Short mmCIF file of C-alpha atoms (C1' of nucleotides) in Angstrom, two decimals:
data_model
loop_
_atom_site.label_atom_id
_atom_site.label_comp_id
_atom_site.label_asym_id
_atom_site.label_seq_id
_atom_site.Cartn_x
_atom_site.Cartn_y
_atom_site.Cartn_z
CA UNK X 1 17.09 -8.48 -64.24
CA UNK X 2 15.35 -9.92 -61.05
CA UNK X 3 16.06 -11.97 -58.43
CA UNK X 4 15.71 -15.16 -57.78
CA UNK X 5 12.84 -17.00 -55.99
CA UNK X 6 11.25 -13.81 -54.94
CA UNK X 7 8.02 -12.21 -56.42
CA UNK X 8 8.25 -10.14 -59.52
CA UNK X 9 8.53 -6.41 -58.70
CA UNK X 10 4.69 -5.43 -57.51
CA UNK X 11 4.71 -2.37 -60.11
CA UNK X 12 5.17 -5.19 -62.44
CA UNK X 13 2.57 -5.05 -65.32
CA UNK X 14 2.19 -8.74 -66.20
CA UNK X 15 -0.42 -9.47 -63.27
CA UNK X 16 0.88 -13.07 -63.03
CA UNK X 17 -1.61 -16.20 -61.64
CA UNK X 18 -1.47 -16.48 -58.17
CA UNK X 19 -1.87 -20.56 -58.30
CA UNK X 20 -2.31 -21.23 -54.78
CA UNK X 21 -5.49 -19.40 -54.93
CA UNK X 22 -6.98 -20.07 -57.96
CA UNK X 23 -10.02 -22.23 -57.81
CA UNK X 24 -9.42 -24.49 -60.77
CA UNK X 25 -5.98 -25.41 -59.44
CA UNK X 26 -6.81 -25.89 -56.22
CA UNK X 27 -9.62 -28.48 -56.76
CA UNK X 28 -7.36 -30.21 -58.88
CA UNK X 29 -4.63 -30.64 -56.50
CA UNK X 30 -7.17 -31.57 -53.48
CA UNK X 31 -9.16 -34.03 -55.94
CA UNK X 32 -6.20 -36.21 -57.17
CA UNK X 33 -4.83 -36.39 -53.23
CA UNK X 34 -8.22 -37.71 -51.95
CA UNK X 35 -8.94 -40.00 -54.92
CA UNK X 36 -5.28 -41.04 -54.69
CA UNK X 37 -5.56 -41.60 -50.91
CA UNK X 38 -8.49 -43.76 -51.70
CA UNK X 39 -7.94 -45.62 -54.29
CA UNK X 40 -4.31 -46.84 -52.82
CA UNK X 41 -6.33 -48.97 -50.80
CA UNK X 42 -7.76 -51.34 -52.86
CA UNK X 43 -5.60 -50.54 -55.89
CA UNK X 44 -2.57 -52.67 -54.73
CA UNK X 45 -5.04 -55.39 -53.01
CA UNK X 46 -7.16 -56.14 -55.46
CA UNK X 47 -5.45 -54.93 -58.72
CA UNK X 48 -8.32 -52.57 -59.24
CA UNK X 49 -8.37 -49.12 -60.94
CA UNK X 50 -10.92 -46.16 -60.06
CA UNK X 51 -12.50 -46.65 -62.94
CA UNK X 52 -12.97 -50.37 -62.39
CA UNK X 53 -14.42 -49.26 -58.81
CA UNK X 54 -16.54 -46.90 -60.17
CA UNK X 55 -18.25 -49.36 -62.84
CA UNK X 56 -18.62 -51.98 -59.98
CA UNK X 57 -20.18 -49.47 -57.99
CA UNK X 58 -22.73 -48.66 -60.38
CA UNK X 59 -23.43 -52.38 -60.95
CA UNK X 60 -23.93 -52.41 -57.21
CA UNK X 61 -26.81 -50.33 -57.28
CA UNK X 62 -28.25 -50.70 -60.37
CA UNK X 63 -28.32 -54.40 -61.62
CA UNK X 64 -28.65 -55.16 -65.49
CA UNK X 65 -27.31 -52.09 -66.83
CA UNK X 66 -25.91 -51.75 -70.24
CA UNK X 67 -22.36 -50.37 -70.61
CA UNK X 68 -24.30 -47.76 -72.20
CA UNK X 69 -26.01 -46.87 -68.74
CA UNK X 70 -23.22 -47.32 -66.79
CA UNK X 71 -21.05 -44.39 -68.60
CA UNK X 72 -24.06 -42.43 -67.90
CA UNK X 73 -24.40 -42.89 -64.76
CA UNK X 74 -20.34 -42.68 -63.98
CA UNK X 75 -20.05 -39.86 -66.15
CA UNK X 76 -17.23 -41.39 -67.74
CA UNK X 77 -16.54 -42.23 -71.50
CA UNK X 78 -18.04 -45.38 -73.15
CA UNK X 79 -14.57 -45.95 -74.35
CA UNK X 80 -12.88 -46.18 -70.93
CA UNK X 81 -16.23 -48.02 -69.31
CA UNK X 82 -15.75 -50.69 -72.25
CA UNK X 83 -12.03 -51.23 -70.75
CA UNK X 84 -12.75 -51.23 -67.71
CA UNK X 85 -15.41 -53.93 -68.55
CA UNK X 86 -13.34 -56.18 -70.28
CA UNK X 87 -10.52 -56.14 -67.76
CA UNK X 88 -13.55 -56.77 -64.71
CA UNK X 89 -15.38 -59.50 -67.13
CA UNK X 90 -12.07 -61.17 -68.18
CA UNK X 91 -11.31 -61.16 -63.92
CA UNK X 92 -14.49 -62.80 -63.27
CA UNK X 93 -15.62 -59.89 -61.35
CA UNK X 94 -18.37 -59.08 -63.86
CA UNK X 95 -21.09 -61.16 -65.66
CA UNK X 96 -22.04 -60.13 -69.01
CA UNK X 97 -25.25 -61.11 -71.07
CA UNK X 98 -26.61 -59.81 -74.32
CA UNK X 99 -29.93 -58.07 -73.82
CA UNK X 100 -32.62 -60.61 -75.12
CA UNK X 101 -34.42 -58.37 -77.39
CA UNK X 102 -31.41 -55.95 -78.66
CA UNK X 103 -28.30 -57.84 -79.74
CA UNK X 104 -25.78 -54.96 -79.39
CA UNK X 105 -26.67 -54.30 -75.56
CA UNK X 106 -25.01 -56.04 -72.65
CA UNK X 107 -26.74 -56.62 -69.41
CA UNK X 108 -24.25 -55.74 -66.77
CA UNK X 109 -23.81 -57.57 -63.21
CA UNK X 110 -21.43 -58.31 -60.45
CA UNK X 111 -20.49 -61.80 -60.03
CA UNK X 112 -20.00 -63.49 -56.42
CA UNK X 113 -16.46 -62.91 -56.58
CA UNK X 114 -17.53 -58.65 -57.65
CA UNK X 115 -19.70 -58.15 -55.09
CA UNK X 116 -16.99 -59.72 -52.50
CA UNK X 117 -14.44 -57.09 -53.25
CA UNK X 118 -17.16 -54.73 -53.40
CA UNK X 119 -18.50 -55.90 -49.75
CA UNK X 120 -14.97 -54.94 -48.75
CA UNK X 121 -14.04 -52.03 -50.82
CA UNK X 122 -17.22 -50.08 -50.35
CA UNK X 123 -16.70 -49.83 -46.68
CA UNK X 124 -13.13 -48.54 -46.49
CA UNK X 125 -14.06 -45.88 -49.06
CA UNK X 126 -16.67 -44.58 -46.99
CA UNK X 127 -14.22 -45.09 -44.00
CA UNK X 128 -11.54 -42.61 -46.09
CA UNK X 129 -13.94 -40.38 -46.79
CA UNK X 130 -15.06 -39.65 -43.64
CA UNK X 131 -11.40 -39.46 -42.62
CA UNK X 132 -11.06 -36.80 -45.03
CA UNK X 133 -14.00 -35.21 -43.76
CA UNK X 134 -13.66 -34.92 -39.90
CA UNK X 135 -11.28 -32.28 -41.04
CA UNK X 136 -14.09 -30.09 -41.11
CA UNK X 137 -16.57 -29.73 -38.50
CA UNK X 138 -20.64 -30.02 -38.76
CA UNK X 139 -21.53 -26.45 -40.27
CA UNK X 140 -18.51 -26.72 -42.74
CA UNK X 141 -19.61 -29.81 -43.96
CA UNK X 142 -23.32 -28.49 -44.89
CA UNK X 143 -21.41 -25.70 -46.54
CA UNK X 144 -19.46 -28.04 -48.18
CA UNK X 145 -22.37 -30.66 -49.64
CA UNK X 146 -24.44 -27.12 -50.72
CA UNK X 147 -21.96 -25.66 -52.70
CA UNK X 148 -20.72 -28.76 -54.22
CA UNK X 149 -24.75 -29.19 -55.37
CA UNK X 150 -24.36 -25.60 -56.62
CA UNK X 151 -21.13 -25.93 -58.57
CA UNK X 152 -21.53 -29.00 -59.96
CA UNK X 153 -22.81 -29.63 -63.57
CA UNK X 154 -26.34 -31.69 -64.35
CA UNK X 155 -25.65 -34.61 -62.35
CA UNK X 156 -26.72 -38.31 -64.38
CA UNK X 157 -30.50 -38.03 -64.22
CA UNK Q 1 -33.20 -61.99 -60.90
CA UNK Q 2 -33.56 -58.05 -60.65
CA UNK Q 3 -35.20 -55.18 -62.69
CA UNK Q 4 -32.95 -53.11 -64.97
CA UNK Q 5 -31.98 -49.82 -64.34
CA UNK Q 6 -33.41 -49.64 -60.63
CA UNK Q 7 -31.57 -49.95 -57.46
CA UNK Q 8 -30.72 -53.08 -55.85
CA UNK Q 9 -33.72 -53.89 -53.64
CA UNK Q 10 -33.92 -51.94 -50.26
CA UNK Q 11 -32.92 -55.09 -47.99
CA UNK Q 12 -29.85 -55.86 -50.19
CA UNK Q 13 -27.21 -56.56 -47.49
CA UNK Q 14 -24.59 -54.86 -49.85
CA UNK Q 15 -24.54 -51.48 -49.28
CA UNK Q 16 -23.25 -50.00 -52.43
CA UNK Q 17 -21.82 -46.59 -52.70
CA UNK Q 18 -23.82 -43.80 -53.82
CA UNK Q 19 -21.42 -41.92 -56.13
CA UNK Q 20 -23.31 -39.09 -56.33
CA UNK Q 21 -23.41 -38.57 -53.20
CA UNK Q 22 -19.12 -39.48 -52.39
CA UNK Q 23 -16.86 -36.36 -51.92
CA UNK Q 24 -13.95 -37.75 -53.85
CA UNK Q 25 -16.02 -38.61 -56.71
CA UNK Q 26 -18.22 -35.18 -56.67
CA UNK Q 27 -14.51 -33.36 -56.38
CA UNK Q 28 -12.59 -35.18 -59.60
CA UNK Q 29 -16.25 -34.53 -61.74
CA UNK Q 30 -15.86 -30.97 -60.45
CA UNK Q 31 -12.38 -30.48 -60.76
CA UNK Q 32 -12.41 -31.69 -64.42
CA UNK Q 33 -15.42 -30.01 -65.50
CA UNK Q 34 -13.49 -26.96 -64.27
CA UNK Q 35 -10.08 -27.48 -65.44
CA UNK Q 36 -11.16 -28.41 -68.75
CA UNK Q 37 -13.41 -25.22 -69.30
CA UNK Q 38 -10.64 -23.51 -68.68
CA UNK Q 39 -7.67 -25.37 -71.00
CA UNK Q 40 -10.19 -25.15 -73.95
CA UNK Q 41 -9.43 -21.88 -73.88
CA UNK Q 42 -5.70 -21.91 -74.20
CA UNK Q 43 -5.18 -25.34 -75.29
CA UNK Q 44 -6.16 -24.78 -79.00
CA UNK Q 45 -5.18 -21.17 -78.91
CA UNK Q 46 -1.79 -21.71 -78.12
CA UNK Q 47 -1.02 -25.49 -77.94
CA UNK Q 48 -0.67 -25.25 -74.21
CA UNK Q 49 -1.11 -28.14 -72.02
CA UNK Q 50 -2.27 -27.45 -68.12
CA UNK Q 51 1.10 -28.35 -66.58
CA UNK Q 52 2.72 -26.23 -69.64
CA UNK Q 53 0.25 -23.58 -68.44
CA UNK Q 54 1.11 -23.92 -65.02
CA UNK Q 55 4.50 -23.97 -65.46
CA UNK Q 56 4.50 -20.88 -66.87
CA UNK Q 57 2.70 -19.38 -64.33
CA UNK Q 58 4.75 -19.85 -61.45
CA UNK Q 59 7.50 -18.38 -63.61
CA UNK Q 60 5.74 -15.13 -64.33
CA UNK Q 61 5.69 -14.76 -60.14
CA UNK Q 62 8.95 -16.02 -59.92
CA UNK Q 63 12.32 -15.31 -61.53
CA UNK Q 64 15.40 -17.59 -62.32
CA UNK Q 65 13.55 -20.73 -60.64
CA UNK Q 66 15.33 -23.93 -61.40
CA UNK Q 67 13.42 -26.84 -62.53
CA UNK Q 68 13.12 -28.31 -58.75
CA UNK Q 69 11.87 -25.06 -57.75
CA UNK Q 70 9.09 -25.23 -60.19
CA UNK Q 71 8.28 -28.52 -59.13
CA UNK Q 72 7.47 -27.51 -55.83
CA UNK Q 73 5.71 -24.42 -56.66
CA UNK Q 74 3.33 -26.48 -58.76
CA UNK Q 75 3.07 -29.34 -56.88
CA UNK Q 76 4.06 -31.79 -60.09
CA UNK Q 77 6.72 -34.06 -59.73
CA UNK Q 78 9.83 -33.73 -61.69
CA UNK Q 79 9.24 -35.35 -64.77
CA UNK Q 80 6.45 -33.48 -65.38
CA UNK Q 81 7.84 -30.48 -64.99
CA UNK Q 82 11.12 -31.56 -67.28
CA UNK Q 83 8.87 -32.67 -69.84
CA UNK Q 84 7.00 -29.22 -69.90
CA UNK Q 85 10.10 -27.39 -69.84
CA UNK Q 86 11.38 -29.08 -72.68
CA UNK Q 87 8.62 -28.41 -74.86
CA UNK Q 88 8.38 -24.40 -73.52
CA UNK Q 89 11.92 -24.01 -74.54
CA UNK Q 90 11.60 -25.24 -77.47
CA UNK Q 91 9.04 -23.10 -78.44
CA UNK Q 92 10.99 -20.25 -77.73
CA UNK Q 93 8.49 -19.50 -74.62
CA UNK Q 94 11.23 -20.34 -71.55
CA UNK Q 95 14.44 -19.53 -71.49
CA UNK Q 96 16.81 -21.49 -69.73
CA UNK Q 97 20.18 -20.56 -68.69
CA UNK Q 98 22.62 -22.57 -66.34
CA UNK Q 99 23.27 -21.55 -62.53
CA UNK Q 100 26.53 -20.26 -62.38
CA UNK Q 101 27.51 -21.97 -59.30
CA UNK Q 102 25.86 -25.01 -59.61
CA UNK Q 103 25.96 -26.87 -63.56
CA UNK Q 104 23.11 -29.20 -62.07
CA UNK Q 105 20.84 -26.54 -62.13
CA UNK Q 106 18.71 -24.86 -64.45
CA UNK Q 107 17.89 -20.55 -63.89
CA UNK Q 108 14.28 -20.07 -65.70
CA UNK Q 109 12.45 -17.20 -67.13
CA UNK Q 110 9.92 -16.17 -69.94
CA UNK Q 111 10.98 -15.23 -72.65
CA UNK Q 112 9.36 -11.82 -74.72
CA UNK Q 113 7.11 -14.32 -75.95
CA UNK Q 114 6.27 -16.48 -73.26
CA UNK Q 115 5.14 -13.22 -71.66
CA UNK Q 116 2.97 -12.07 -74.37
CA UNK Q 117 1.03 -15.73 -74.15
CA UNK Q 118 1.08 -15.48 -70.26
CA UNK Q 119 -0.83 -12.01 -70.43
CA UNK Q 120 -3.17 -12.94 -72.75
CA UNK Q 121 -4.62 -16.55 -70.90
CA UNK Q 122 -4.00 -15.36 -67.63
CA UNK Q 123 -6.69 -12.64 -67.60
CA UNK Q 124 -8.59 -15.54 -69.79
CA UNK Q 125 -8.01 -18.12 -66.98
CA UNK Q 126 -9.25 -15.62 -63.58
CA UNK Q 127 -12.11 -14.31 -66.16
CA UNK Q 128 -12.96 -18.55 -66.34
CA UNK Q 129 -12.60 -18.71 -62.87
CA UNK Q 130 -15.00 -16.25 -61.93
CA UNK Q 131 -17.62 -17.61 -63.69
CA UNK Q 132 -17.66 -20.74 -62.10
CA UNK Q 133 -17.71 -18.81 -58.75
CA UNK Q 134 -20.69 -16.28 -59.79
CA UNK Q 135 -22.93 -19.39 -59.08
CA UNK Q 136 -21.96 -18.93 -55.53
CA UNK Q 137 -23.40 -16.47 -53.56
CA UNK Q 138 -20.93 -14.03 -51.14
CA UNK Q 139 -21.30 -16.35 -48.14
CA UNK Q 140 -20.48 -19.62 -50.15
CA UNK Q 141 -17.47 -18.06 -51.77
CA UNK Q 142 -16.05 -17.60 -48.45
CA UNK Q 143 -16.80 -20.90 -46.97
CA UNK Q 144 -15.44 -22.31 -50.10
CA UNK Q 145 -12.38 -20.60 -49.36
CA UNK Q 146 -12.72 -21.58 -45.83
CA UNK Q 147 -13.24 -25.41 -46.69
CA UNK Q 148 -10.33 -25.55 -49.18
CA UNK Q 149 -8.25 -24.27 -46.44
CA UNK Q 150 -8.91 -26.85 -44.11
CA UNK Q 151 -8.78 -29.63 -46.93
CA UNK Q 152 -5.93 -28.69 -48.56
CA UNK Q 153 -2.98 -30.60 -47.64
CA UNK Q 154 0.33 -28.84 -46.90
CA UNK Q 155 0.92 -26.32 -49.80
CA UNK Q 156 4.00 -25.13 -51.15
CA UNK Q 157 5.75 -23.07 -48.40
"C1'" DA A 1 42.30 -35.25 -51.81
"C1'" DC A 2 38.89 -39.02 -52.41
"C1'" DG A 3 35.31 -42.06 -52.28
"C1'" DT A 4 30.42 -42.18 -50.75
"C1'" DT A 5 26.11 -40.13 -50.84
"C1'" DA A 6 22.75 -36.84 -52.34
"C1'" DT A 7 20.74 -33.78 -55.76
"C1'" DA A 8 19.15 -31.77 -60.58
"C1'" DG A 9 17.45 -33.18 -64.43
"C1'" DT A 10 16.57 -36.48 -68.43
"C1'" DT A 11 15.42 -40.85 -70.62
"C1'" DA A 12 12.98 -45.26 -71.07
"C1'" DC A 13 9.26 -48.17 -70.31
"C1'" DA A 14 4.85 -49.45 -69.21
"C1'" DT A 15 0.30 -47.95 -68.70
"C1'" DG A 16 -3.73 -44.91 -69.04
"C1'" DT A 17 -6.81 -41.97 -71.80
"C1'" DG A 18 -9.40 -39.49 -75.46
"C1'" DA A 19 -10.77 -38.87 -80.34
"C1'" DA A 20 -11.93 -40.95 -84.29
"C1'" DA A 21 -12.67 -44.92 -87.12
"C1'" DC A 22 -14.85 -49.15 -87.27
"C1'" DT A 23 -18.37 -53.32 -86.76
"C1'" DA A 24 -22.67 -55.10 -85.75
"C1'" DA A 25 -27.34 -54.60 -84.75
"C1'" DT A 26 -31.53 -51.78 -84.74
"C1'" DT A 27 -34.65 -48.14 -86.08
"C1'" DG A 28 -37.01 -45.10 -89.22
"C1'" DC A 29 -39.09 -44.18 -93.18
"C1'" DA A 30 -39.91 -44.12 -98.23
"C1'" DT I 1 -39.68 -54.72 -97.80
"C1'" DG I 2 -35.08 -52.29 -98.25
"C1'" DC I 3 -31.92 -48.76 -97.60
"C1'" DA I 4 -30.22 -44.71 -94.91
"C1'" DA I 5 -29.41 -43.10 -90.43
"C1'" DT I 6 -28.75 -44.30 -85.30
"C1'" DT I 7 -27.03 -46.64 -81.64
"C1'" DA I 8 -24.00 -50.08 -78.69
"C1'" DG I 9 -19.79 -51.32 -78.18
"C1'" DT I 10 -14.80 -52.23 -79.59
"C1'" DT I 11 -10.41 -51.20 -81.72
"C1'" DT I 12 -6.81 -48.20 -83.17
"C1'" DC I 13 -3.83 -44.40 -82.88
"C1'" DA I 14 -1.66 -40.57 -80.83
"C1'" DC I 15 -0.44 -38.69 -76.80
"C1'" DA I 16 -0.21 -37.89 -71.67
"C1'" DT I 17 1.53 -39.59 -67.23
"C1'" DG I 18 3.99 -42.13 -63.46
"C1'" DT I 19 7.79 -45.12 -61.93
"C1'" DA I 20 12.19 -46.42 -62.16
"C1'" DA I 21 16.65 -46.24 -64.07
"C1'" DC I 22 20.24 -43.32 -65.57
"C1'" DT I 23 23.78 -39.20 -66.15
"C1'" DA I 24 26.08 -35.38 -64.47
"C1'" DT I 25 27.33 -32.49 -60.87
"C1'" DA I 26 27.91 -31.16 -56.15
"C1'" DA I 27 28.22 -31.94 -51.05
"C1'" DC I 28 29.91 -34.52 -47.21
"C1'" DG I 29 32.85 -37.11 -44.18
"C1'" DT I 30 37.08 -39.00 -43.36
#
DNA sequence: ACGTTATAGTTACATGTGAAACTAATTGCA
DNA sequence: TGCAATTAGTTTCACATGTAACTATAACGT
């Protein structure tokens, strides 16, 4: 009826998806290679997954959070941020208090042993990033960082 | 020891990450902010998964690909791809024959009604598409286009 | 021809993830 | 007060996903 590995006939009326240029599928491929590139790093080193980094990195900024505030801020799900807390907490990596005046909050922060990871996990993200980056040259870049602001949703407040 | 919810103070010798502000973070919130706008769509319609969906696809553009063939158009590994086959042919959406020269392989199509879902998400899926792109103005579309270019890694030849 | 190696595809296992149900504490309001 | 409705966080369940092991077939080198 057709042949093999070549394009349908062009008079064909099914229109088919051309995936290599569709947006959606595009970011999707180029998101999970740079996450993945990063997060080999300090996966296998420290036993750490993104989500893990991303909750430390919020407690890095912001000190005392609730779990509450830290799925806020890492747009991700209190269900996974919970994990991901009691896999850091259980690893020492995170200190957990209840919030004196509100029983069901916790009042997040990294421990000694957190913030050395983060002290050397911060540092070769930033250094992957940028490798991932010098791709592109200056202009491209401002491009880049402007349409990103455009396309992307609210942003945690 | 340090306020809630502000940042760490200014001389903090830590230097945490500012997700907001980190490309692989910014591009997996984008990507799945995207993605999933777009399997809502199809998902529930039609019990579809993305890698069923893309699966599918490729097979619209290209007849009697074997499973490997698939794999490398979409850029999922093997298992994946298996795994969405078998469900597609048992919904009576792929149909999958046997090479004749080769018992290893699989030959892959659509079937009548594999092609009656494909042309009804796949205008769904571009119209999805171009919404997220209207924010953009002419210029940023093609410096988008420009950017993935240079990002993407090597793409299925 | 024949044993080794490679390839196509599936299965099994371990792990991750989201939705919904659940517990405990707090708030709101009659 | 005291009871209903919210909120913080955890647990459970169903399902998706990746890695590695496995089966069947084919290709290769002698």
């Amino acid at each position: 009826m057709s042949n093999p590995r070549n394009p349908a006939p062009a008079g064909a009326e099914h229109a088919p998806l051309e995936l290599e240029h569709f947006l959606p599928y595009r970011l999707s491929i180029l998101s999970n290679t740079v996450s993945q590139a990063i997060a080999d790093d300090y996966q296998r080193r420290y036993d750490l997954s993104v989500t893990e980094w991303r909750v430390m990195a919020v407690l890095a900024r912001f000190h005392g959070l609730s779990a509450r505030e830290v799925a806020e801020r890492t747009l991700m799900d209190k269900v996974a941020v919970s994990r991901a807390l009691a896999r850091l907490v259980s690893a020492g990596r995170v200190h957990r208090d209840t919030h004196d005046g509100d029983k069901r909050r916790s009042v997040l922060s990294l421990t000694e042993a957190g913030w050395l990871i983060h002290d050397d996990v911060a540092p070769m993200a930033r250094a992957r990033e940028r490798e991932v980056l010098e791709k592109l040259d200056q202009e491209e870049r401002q491009w880049l960082t402007r349409i990103l602001d455009k396309l992307q949703p609210v942003s945690q407040k």
